[in-house]
mmCIF file of C-alpha atoms in Angstrom:
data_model
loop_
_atom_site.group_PDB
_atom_site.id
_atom_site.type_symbol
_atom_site.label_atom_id
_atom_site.label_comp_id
_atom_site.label_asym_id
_atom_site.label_seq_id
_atom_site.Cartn_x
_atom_site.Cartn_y
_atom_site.Cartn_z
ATOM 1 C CA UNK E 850 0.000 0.000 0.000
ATOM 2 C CA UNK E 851 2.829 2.189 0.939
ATOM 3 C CA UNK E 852 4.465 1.300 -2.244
ATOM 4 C CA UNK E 853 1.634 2.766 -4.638
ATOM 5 C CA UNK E 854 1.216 5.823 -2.341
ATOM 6 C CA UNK E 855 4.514 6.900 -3.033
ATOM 7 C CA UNK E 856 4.358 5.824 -6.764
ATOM 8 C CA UNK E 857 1.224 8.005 -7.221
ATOM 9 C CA UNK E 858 3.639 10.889 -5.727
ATOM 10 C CA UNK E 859 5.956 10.184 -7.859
ATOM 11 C CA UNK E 860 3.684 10.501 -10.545
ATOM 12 C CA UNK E 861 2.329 13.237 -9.804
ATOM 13 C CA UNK E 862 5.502 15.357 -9.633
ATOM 14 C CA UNK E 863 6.890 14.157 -12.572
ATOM 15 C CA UNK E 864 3.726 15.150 -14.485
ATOM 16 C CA UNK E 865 3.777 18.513 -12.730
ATOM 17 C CA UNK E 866 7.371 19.678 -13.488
ATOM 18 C CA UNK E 867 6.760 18.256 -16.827
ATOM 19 C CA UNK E 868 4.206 20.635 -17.342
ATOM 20 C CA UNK E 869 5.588 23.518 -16.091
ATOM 21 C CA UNK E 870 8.720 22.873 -17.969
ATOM 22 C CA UNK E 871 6.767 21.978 -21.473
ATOM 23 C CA UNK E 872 4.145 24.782 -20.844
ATOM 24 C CA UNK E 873 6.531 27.126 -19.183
ATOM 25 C CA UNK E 874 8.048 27.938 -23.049
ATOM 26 C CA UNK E 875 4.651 28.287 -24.407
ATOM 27 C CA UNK E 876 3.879 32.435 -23.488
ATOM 28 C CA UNK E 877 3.642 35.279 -25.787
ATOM 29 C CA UNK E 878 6.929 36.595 -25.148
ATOM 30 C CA UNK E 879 8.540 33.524 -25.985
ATOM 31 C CA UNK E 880 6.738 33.562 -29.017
ATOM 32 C CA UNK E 881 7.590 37.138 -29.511
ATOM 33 C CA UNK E 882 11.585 36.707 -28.910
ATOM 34 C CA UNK E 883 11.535 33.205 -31.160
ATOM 35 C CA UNK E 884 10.029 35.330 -33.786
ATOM 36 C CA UNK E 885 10.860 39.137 -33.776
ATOM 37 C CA UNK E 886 10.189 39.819 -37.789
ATOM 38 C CA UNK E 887 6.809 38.175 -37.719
ATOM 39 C CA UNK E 888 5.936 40.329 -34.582
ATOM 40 C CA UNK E 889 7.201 43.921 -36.448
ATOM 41 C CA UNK E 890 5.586 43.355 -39.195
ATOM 42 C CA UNK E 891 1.804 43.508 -37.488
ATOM 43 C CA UNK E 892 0.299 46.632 -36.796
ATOM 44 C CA UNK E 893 1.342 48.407 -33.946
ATOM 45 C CA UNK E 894 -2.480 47.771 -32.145
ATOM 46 C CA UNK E 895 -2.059 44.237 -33.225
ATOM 47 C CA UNK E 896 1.490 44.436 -31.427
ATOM 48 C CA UNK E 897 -0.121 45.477 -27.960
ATOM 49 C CA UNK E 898 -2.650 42.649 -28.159
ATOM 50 C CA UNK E 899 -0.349 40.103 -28.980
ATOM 51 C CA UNK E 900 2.084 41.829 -25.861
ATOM 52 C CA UNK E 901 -1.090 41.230 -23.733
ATOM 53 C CA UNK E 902 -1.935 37.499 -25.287
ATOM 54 C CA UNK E 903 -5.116 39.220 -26.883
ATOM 55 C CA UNK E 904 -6.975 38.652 -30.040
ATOM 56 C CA UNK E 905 -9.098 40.710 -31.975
ATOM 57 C CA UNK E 906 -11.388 40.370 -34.917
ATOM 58 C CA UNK E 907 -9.430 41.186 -37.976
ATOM 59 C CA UNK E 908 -6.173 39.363 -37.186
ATOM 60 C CA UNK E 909 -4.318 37.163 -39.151
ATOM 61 C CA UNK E 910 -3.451 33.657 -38.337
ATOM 62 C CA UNK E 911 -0.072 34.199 -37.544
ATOM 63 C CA UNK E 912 -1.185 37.461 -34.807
ATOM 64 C CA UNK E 913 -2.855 34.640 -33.393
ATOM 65 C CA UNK E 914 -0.168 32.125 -32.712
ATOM 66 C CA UNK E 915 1.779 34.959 -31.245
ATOM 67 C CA UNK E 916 -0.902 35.965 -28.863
ATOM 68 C CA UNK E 917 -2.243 32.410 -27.955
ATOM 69 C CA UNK E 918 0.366 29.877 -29.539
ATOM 70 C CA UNK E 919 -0.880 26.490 -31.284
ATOM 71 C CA UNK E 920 -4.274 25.053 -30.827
ATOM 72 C CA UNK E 921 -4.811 21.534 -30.352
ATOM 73 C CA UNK E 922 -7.093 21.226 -33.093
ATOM 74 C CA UNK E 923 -7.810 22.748 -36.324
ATOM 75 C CA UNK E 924 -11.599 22.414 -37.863
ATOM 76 C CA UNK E 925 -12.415 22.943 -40.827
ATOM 77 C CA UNK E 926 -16.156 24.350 -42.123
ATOM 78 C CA UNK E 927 -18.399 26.373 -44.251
ATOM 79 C CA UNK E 928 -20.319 29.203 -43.193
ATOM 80 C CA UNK E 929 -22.777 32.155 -45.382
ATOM 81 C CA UNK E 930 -20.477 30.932 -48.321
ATOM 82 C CA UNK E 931 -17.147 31.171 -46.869
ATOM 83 C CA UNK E 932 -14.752 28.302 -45.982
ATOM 84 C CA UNK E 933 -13.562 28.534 -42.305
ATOM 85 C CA UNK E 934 -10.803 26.932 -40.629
ATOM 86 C CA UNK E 935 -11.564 27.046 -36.541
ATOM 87 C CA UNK E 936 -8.986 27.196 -33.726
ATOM 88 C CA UNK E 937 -9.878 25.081 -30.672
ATOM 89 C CA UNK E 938 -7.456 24.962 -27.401
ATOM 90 C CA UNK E 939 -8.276 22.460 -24.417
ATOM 91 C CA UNK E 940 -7.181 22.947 -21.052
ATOM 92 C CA UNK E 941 -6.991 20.412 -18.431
ATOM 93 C CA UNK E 942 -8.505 20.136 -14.427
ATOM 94 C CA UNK E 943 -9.382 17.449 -12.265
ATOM 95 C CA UNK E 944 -12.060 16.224 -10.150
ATOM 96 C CA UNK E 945 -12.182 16.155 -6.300
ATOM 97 C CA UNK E 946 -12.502 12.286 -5.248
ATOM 98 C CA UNK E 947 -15.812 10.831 -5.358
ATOM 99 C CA UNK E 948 -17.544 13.194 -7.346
ATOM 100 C CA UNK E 949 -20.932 12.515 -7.712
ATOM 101 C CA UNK E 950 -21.027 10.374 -4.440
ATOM 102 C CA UNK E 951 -20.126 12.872 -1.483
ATOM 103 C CA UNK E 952 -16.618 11.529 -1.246
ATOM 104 C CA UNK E 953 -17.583 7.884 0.439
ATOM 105 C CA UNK E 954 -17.694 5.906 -3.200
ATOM 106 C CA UNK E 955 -20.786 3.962 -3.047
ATOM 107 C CA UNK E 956 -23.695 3.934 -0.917
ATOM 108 C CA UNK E 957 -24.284 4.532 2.719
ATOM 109 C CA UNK E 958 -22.015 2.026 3.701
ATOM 110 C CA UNK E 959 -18.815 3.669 1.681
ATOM 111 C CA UNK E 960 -16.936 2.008 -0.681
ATOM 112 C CA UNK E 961 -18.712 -1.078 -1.696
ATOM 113 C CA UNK E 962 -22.108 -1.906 -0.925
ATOM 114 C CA UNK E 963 -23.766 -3.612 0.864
ATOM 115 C CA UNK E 964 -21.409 -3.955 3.898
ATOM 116 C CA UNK E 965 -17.776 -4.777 3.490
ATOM 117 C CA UNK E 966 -16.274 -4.175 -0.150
ATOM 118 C CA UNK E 967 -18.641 -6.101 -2.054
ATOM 119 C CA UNK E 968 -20.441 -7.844 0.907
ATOM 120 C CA UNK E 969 -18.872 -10.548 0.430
ATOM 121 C CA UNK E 970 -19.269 -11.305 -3.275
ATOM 122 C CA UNK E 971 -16.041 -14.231 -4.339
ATOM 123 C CA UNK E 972 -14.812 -14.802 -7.974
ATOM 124 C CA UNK E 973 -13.135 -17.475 -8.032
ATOM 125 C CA UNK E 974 -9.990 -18.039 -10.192
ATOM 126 C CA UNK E 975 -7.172 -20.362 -10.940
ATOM 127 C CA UNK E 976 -3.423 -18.989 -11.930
ATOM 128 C CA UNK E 977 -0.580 -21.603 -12.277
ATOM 129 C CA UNK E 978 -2.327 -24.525 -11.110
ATOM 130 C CA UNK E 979 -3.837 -23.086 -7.946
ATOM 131 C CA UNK E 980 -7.722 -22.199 -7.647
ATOM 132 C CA UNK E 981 -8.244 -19.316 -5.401
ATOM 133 C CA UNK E 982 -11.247 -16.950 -4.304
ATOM 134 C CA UNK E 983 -11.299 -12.854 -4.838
ATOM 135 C CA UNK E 984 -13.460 -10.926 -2.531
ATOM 136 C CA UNK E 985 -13.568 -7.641 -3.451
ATOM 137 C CA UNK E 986 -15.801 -4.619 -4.956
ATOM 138 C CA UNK E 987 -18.252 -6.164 -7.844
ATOM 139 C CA UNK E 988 -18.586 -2.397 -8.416
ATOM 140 C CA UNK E 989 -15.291 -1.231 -8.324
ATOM 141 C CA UNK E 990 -14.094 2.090 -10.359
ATOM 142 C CA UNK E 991 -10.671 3.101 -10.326
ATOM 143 C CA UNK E 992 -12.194 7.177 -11.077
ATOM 144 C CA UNK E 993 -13.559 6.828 -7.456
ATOM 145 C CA UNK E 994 -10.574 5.041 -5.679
ATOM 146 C CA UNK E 995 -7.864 6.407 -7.265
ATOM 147 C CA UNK E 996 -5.595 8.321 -5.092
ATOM 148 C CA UNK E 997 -4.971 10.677 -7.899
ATOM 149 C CA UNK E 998 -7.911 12.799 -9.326
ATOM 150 C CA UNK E 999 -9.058 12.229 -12.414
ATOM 151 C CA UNK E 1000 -7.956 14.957 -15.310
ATOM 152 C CA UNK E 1001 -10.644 15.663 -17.416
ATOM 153 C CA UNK E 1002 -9.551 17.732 -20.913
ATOM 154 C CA UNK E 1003 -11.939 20.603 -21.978
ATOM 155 C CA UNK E 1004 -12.766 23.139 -24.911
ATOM 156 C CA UNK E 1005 -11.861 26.784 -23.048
ATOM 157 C CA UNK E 1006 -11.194 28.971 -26.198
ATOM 158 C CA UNK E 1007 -12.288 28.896 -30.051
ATOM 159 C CA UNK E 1008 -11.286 31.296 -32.856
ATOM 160 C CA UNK E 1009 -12.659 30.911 -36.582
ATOM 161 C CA UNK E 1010 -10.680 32.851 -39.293
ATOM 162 C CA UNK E 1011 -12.247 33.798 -43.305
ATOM 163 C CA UNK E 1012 -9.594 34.295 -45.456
ATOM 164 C CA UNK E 1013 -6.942 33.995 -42.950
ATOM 165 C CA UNK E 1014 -8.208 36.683 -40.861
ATOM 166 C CA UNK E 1015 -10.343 36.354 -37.546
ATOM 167 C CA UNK E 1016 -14.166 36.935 -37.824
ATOM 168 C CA UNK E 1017 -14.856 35.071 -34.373
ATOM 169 C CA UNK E 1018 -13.541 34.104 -30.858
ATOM 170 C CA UNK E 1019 -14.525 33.026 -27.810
ATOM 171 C CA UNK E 1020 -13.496 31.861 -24.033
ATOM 172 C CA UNK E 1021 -15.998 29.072 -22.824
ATOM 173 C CA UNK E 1022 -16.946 28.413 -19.579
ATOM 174 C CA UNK E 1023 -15.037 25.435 -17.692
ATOM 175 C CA UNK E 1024 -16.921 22.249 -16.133
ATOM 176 C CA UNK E 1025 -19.038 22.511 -13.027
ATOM 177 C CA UNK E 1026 -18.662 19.930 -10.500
#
């Protein structure tokens, strides 16, 4: 038990300083420094945006990667007659434990129910000649056990460019818990 406590730690500071060290490179002013002639040859309000990681209707595709970098996916469409190509970026958050079930997994009893983890429900199994009985959760979920919360990826911002130039963007709302 120990054993996969610290494992999960481990984990989950790997993944963290892997994010901040992937994610910290991904700003404006990187962008910016990477890629000075792209950035002088904007307009000078298109400059300030992009300094502030702001978009505006009107911008070209490039203003945009300056301002909010790469989206994870491009769509492509057709709207009043024009071919669009649409922007979407994702951001990730997690659940608290047990969402959906006040924290205790299932039913008034906590995890398992009824009783003791599966009241007493056996599968039995053989493994290298020897038969042997598994009590344990006939319900179990690893989203409501874990010891790490689950990450759930999201939508938060769109932009949709005509002719290489920005007619629409939004920030969406995140998930509600």
């Amino acid at each position: 038990m120990m054993k996969c406590r610290s494992l999960s730690w481990a984990l989950l500071t790997t993944a963290a300083a892997g994010a901040l060290f992937f994610g910290g490179c991904a700003t404006p002013e990187k962008r910016i420094s990477k890629n000075a002639d792209l950035y002088h040859s904007l307009p000078a309000r298109q400059q300030q945006l992009v300094d502030q990681g702001q978009i505006a209707p009107g911008m070209s595709r490039d203003a945009v990667w300056l301002a909010w970098g790469g989206p994870e996916q491009k769509v492509n469409g057709y709207a009043r007659g024009n071919a669009t190509e649409s922007w979407v970026y994702f951001t990730t958050t997690t659940y608290p434990y047990g969402y959906g079930y006040g924290g205790f997994g299932y039913g008034p009893y906590g995890y398992g129910y009824p009783g003791f983890w599966g009241g007493g429900v056996a599968v039995f199994r053989t493994h290298h000649g020897r038969r042997f009985a598994v009590f344990g959760d006939p319900f179990y979920d690893p989203f409501f056990y874990s010891y790490l919360p689950p990450a759930v990826s999201y939508p938060y911002k769109t932009v949709t460019f005509v002719n290489g130039r920005v007619v629409e963007f939004q920030h969406m709302v995140g998930p509600y818990y």
